[in-house]
mmCIF file of C-alpha atoms and ligand atoms in Angstrom:
data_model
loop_
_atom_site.group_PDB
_atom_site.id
_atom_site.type_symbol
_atom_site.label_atom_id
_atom_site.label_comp_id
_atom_site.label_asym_id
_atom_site.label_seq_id
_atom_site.Cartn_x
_atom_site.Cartn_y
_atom_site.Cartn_z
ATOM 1 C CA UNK A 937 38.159 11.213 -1.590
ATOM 2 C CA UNK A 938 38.437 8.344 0.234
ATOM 3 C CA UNK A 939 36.804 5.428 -0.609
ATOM 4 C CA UNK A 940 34.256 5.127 1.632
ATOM 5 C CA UNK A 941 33.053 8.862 0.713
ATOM 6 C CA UNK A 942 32.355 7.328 -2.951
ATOM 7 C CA UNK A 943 29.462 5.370 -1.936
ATOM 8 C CA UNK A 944 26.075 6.387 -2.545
ATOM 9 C CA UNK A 945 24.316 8.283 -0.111
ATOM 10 C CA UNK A 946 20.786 7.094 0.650
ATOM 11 C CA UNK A 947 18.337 8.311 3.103
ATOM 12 C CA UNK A 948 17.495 6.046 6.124
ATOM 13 C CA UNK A 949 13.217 5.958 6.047
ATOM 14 C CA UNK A 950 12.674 3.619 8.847
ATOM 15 C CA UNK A 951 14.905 1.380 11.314
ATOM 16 C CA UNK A 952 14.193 -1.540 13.092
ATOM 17 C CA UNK A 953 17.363 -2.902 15.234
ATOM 18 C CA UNK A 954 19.970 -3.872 13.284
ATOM 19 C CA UNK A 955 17.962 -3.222 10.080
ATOM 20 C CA UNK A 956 16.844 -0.051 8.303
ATOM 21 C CA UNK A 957 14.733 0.889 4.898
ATOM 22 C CA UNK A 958 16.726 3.132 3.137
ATOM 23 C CA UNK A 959 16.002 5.427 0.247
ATOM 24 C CA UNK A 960 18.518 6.705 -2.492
ATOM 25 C CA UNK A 961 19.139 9.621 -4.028
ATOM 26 C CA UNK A 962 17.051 7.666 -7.206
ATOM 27 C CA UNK A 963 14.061 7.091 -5.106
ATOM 28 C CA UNK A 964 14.661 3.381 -4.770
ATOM 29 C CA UNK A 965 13.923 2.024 -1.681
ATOM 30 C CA UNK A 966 15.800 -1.346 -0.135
ATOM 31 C CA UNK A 967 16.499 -3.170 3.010
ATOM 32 C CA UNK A 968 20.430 -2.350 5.033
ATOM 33 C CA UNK A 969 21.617 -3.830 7.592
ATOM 34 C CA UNK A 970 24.524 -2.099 9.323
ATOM 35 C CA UNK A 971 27.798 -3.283 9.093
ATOM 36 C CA UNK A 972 29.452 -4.875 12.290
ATOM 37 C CA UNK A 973 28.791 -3.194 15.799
ATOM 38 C CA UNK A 974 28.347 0.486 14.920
ATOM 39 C CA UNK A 975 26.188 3.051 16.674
ATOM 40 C CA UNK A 976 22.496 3.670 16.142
ATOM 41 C CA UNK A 977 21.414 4.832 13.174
ATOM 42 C CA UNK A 978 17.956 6.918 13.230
ATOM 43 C CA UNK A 979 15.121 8.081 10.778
ATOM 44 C CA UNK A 980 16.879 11.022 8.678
ATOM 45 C CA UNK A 981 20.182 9.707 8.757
ATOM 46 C CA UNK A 982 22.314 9.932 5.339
ATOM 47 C CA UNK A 983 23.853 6.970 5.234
ATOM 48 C CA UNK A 984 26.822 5.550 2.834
ATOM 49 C CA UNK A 985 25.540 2.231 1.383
ATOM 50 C CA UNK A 986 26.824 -0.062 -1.216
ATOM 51 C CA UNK A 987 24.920 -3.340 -2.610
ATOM 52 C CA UNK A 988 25.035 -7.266 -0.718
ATOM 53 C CA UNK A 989 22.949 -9.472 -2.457
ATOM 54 C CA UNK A 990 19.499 -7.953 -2.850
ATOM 55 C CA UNK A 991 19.991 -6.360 0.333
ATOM 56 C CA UNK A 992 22.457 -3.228 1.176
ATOM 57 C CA UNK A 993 25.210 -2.812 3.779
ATOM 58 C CA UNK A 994 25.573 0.316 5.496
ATOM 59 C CA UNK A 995 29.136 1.611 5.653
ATOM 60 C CA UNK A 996 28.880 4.445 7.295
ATOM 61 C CA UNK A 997 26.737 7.509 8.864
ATOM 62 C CA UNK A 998 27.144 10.775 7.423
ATOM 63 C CA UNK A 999 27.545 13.697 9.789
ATOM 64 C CA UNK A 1000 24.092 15.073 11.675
ATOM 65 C CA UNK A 1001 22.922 17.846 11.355
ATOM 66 C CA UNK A 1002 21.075 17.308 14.710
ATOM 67 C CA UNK A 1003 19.588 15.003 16.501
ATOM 68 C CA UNK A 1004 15.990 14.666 18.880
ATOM 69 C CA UNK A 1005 16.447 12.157 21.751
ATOM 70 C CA UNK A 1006 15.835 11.568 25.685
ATOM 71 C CA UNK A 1007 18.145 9.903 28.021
ATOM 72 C CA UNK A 1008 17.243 9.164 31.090
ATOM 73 C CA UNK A 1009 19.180 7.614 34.145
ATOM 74 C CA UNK A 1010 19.878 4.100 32.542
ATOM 75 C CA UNK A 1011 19.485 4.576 28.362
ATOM 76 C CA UNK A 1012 19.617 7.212 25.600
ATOM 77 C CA UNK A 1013 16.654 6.951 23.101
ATOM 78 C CA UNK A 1014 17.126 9.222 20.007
ATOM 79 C CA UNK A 1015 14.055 9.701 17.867
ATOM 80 C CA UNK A 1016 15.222 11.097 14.610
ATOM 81 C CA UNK A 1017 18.617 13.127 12.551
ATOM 82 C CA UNK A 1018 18.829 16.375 10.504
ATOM 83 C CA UNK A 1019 15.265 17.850 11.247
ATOM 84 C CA UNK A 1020 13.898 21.067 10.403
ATOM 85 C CA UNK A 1021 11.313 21.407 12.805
ATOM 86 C CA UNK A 1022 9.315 19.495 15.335
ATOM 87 C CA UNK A 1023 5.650 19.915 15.902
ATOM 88 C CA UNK A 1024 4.158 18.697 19.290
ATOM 89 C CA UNK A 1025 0.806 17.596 18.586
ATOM 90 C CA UNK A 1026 -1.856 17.550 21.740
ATOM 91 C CA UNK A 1027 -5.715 18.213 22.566
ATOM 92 C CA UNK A 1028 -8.227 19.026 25.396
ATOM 93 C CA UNK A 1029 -8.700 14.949 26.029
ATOM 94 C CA UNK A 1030 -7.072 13.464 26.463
ATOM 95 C CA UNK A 1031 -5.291 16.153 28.963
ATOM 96 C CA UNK A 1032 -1.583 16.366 28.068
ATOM 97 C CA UNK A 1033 1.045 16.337 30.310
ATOM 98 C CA UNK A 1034 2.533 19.996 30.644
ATOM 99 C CA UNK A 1035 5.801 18.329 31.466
ATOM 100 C CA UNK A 1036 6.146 16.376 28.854
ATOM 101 C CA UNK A 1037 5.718 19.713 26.619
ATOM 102 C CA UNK A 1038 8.198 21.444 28.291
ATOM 103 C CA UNK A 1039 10.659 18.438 28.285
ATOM 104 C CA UNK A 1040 9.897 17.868 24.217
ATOM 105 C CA UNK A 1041 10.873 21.935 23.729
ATOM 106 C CA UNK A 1042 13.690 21.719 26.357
ATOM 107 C CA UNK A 1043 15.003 18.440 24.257
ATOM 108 C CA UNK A 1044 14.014 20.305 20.680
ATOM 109 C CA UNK A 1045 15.956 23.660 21.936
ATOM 110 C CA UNK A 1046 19.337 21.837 23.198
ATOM 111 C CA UNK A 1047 19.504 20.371 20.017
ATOM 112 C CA UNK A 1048 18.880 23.425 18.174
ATOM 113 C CA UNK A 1049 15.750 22.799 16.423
ATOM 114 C CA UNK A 1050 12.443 24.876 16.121
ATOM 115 C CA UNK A 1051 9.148 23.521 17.710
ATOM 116 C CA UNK A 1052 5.726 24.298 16.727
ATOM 117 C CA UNK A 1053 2.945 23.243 18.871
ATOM 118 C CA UNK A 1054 -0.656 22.118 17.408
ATOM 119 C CA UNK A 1055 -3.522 22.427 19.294
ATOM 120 C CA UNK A 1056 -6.056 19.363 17.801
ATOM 121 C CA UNK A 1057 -9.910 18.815 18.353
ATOM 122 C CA UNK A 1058 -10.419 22.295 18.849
ATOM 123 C CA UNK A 1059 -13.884 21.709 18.150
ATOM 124 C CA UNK A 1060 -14.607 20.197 21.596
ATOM 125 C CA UNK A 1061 -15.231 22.301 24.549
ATOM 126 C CA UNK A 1062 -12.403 20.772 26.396
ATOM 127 C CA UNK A 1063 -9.574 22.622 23.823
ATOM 128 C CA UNK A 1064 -10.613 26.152 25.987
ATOM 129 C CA UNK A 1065 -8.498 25.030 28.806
ATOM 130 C CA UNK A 1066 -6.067 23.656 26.903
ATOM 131 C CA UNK A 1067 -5.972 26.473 24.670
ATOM 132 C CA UNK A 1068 -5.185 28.306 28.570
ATOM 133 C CA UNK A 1069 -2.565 26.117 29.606
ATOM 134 C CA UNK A 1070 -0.932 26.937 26.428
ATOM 135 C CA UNK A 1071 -0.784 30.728 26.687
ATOM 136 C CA UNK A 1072 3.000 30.627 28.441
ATOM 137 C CA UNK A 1073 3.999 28.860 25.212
ATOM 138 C CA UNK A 1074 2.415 31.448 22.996
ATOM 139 C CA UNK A 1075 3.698 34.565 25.329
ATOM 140 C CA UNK A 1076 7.002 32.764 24.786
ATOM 141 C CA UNK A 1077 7.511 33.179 21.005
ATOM 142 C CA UNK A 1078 5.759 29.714 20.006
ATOM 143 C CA UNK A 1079 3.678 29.518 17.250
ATOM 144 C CA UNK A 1080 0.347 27.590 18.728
ATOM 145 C CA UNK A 1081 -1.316 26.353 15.887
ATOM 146 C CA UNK A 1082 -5.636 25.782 16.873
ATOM 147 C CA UNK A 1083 -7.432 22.888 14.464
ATOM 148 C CA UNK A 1084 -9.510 20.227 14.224
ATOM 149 C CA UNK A 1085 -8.097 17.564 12.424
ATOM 150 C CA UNK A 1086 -10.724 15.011 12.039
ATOM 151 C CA UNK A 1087 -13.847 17.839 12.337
ATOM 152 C CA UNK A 1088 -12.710 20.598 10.353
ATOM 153 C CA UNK A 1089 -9.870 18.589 8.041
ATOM 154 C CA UNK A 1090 -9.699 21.340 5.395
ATOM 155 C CA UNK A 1091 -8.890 24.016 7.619
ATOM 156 C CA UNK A 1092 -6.848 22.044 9.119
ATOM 157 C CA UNK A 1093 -4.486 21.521 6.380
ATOM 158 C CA UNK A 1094 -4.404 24.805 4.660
ATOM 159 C CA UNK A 1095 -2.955 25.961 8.417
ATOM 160 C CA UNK A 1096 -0.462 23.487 8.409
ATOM 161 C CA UNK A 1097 0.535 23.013 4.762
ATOM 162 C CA UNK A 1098 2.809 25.846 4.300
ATOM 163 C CA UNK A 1099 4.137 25.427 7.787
ATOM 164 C CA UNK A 1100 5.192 21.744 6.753
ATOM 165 C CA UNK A 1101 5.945 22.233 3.271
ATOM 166 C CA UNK A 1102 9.774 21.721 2.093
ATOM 167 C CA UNK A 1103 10.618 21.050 5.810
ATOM 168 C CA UNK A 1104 11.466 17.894 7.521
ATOM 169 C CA UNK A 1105 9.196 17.547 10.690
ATOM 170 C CA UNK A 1106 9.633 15.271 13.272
ATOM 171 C CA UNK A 1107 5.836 14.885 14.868
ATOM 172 C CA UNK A 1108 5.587 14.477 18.962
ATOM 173 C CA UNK A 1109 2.683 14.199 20.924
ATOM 174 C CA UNK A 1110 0.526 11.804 23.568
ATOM 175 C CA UNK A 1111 -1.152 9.002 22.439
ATOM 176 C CA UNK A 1112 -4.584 9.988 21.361
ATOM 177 C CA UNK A 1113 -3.565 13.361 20.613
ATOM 178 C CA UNK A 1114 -4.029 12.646 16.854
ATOM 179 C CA UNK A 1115 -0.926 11.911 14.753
ATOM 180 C CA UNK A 1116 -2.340 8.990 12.730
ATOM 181 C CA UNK A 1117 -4.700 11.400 11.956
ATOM 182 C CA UNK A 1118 -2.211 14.294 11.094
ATOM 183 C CA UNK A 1119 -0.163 11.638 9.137
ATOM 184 C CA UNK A 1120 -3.271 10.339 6.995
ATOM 185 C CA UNK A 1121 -4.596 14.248 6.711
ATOM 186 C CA UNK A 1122 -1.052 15.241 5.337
ATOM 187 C CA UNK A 1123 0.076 12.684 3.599
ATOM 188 C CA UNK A 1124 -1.253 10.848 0.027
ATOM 189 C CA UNK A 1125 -1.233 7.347 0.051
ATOM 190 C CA UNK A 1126 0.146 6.840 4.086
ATOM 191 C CA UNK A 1127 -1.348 3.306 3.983
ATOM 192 C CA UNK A 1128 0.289 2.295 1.472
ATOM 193 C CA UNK A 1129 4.011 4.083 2.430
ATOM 194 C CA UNK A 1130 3.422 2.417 5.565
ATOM 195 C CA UNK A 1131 2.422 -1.252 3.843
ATOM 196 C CA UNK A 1132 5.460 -0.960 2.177
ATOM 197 C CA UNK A 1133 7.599 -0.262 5.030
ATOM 198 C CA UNK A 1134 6.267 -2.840 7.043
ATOM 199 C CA UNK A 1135 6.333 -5.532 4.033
ATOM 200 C CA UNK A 1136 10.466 -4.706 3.825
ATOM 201 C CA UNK A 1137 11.203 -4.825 7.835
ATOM 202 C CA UNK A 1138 9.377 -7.902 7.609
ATOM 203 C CA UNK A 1139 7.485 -7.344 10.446
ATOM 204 C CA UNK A 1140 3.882 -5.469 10.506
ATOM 205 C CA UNK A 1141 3.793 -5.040 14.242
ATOM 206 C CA UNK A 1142 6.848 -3.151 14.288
ATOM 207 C CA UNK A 1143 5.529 -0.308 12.682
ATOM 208 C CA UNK A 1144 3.274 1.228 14.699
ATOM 209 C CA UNK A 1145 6.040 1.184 17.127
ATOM 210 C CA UNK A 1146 8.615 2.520 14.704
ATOM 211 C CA UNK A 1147 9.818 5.651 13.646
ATOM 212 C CA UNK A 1148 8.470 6.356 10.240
ATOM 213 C CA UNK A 1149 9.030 9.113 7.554
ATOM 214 C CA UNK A 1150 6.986 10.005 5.162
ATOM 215 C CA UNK A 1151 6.916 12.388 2.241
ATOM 216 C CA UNK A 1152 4.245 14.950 1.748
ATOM 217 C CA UNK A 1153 4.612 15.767 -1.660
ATOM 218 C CA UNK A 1154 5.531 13.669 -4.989
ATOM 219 C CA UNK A 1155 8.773 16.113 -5.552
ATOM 220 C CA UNK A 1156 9.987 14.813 -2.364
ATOM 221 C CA UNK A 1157 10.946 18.700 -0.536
ATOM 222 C CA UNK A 1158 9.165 18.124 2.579
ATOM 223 C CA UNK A 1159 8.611 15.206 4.301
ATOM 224 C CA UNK A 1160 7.315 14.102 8.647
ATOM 225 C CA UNK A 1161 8.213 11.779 10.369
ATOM 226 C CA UNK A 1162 5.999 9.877 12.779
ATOM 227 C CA UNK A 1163 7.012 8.652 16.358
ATOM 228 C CA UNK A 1164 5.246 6.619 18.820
ATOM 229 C CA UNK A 1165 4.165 8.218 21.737
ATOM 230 C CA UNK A 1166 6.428 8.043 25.179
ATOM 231 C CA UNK A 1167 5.923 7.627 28.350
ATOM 232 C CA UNK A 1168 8.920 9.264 30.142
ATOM 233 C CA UNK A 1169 11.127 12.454 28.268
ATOM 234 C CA UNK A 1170 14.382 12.168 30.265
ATOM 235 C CA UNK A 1171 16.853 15.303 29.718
ATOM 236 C CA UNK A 1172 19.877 14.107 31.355
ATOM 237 C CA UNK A 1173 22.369 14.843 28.380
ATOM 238 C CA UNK A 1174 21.143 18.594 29.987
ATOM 239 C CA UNK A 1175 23.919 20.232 32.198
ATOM 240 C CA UNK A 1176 21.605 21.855 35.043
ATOM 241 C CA UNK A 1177 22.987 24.972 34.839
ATOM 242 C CA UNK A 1178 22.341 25.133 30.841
ATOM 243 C CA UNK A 1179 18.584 24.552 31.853
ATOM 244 C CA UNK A 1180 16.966 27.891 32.535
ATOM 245 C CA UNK A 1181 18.644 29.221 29.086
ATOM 246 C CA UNK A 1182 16.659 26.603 27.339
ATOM 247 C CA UNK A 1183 13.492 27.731 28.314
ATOM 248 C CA UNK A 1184 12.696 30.845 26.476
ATOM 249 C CA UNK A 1185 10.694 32.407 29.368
ATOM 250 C CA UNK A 1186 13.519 31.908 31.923
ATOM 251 C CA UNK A 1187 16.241 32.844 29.408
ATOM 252 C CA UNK A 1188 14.538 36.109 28.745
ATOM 253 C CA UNK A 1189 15.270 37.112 32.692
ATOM 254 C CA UNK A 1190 18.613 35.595 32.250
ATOM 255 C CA UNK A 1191 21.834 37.866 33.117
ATOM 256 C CA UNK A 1192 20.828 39.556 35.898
ATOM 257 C CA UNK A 1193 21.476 37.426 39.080
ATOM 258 C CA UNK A 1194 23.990 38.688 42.142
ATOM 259 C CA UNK A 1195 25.614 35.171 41.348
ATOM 260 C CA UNK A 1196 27.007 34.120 38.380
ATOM 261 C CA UNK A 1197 25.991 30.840 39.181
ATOM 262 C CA UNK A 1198 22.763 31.480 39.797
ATOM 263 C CA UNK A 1199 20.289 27.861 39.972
ATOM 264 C CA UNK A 1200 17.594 30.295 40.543
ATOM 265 C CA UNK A 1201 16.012 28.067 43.294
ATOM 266 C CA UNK A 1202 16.675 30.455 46.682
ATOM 267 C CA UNK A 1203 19.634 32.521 46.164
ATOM 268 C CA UNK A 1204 19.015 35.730 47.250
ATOM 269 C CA UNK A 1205 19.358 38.947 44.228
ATOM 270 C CA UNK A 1206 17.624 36.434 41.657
ATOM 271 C CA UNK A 1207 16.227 38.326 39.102
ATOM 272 C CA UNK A 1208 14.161 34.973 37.864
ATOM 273 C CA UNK A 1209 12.722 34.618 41.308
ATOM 274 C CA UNK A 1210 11.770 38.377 41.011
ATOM 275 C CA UNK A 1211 10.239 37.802 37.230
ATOM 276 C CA UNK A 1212 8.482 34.503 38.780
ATOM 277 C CA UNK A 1213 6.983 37.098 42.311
ATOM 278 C CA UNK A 1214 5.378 39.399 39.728
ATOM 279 C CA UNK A 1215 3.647 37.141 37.582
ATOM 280 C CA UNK A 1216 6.169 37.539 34.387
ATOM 281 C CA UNK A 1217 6.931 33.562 34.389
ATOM 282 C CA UNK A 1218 4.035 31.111 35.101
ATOM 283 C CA UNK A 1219 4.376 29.553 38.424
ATOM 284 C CA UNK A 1220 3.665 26.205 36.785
ATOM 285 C CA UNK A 1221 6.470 26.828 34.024
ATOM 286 C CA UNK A 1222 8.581 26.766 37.300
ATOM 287 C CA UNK A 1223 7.722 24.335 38.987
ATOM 288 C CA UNK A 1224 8.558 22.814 36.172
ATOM 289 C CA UNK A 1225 11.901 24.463 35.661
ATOM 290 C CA UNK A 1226 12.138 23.204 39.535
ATOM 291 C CA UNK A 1227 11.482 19.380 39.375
ATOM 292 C CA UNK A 1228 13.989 19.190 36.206
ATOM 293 C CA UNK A 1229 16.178 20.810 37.861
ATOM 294 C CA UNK A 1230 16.052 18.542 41.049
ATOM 295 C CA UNK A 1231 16.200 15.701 38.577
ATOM 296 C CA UNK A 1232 19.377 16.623 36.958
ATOM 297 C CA UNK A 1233 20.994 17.294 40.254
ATOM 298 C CA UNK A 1234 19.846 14.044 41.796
ATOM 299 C CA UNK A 1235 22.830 11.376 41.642
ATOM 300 C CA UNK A 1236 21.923 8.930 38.807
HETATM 301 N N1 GDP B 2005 -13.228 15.493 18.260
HETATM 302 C C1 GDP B 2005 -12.149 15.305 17.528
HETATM 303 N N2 GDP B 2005 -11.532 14.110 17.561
HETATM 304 C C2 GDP B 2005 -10.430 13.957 16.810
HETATM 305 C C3 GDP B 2005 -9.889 15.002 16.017
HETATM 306 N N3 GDP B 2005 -8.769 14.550 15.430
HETATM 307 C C4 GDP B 2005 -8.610 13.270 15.838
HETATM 308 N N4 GDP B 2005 -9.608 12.902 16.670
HETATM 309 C C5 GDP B 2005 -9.841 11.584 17.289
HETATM 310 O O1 GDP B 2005 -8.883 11.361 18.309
HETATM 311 C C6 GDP B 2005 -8.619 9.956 18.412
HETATM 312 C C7 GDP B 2005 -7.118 9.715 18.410
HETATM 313 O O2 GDP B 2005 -6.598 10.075 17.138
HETATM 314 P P1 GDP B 2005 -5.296 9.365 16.538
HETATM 315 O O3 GDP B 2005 -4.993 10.050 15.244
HETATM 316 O O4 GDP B 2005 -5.427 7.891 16.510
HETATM 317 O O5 GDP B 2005 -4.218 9.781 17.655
HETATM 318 P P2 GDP B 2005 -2.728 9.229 17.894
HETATM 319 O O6 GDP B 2005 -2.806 8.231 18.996
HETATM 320 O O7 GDP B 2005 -1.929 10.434 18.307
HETATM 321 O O8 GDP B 2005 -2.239 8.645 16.608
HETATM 322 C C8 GDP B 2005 -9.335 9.288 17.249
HETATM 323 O O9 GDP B 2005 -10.530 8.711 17.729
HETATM 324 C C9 GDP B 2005 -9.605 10.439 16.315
HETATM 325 O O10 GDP B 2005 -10.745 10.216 15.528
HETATM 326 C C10 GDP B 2005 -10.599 16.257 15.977
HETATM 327 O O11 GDP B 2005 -10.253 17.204 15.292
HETATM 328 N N5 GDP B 2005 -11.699 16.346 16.776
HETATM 329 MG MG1 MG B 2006 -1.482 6.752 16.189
HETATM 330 ZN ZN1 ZN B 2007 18.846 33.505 39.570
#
């Protein structure tokens, strides 16, 4: 073993910049900062740490399992390490972006984790629509999971409890779509997990823009993780040609096409243009399929 292997492994709960909240295998929770100019380090890292001061020092980064992020033209932005699952969270109102679903589940399935998508505030007429643009997602093999958080809480939770249990889930969705919710439904004493948080970044504000994980359960098996909402879900780590077999509707059609190559845009003997004429892919699933496409393609 060498040396650095030795040190204890601790679990990285929330990050901030150079600084991140750790928790070891004890259940102790301190401060880190990294050690010199090393690369990000993310919510669900393992991390090798060793004692400086009353502070730690983070030596090193333990393999990932995976890893959720976007990158668009200029930055990469990764949201978490070594998930389970992620759930998207969205609702009727306000109206979600389709594209931003697809890009989530395109981001979640190049990395190789599962998605789940919730359907919240099913108790207002405005989830029937929703419930409609989600039937692609459904027909695909997703599990879409209808509830009303805040108006029917106990249903709610006995939906999503065994779904969450002993798993580490990284939570998505638009702002408004109810994750504070979710997180305060799901999780005892949130307040407080995220007072505490805050207290040891030293810096309140930062955590409703942070990354934050939270356990569900006093044995510590299954924890989420909370993200602030974004604005933009860049896929550019995709290679364009990878994209159609990351969308379970397009992949299902995949294997067929006169050319190997196949972009599926014009090329004649497409068998997903043939799927897409008689109504076995949603037209707005590729249009969707489409723009990313043209995006990916596009010089940077
Ligand atoms: N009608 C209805 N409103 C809800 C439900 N769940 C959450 N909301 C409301 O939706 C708004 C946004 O919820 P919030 O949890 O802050 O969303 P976040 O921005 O994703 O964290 C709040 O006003 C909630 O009270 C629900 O089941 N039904
Ligand atoms: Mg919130
Ligand atoms: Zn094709």
């Amino acid at each position: 073993m060498s040396p650095r292997q030795a040190l204890p492994l601790a679990r990285v709960v929330a990050a901030h910049g150079r600084h991140a909240y750790v928790e070891t295998a004890e259940g102790q929770r301190l401060q880190c900062h990294l050690r010199g100019r090393k690369a990000d380090i993310v919510v669900g890292d393992r991390v090798r740490w060793q004692p400086a001061g009353d502070e730690g020092v983070i030596e090193s980064v333990e393999p990932r399992r995976n890893l959720l992020f976007r990158q668009d033209a200029w930055r990469t932005k990764s949201f978490a390490a070594n998930l389970d699952q992620i759930l998207m969270l969205v609702a009727g109102e306000p109206v979600f972006s389709e594209s931003q679903l697809a890009r989530a589940l395109i981001a979640a399935e190049s990395a190789g984790i599962e998605a789940l998508i919730g359907l919240n505030k099913i108790d207002k007429p405005s989830a029937e629509p929703a419930r409609e643009r989600l039937q692609p997602y459904a027909a695909m093999g997703l599990k879409v999971l209808p509830f009303a958080l805040k108006a029917d809480p106990a249903a709610a939770r006995a939906l999503l409890w065994p779904l969450l249990r002993g798993r580490t889930t990284l939570v998505l969705g638009p702002s408004g779509s109810g994750k504070s919710t979710l997180i305060n439904l799901m999780v005892p004493q949130a307040q407080a997990q995220v007072g505490e948080i805050s207290r040891a970044l030293n810096s309140g504000r930062h955590t409703t823009t942070s990354t934050l994980w939270y356990w569900l359960d006093a044995q510590r098996e299954g924890a989420i993780i909370d993200s602030p909402g974004f604005q933009a879900f860049g896929l550019r780590h995709v290679a364009p040609a990878q994209l159609a077999a990351l969308m379970p509707d397009l992949r299902a059609h995949l294997g067929g096409c006169r050319f190997h190559n196949c972009m599926h845009r014009h090329e004649p003997g497409c068998v997903v243009l043939a799927a897409l004429e008689r109504g076995e892919i949603a037209a707005q699933r590729y249009r969707i399929y489409a723009q990313i496409l043209d995006e990916l393609t596009q010089p940077a």
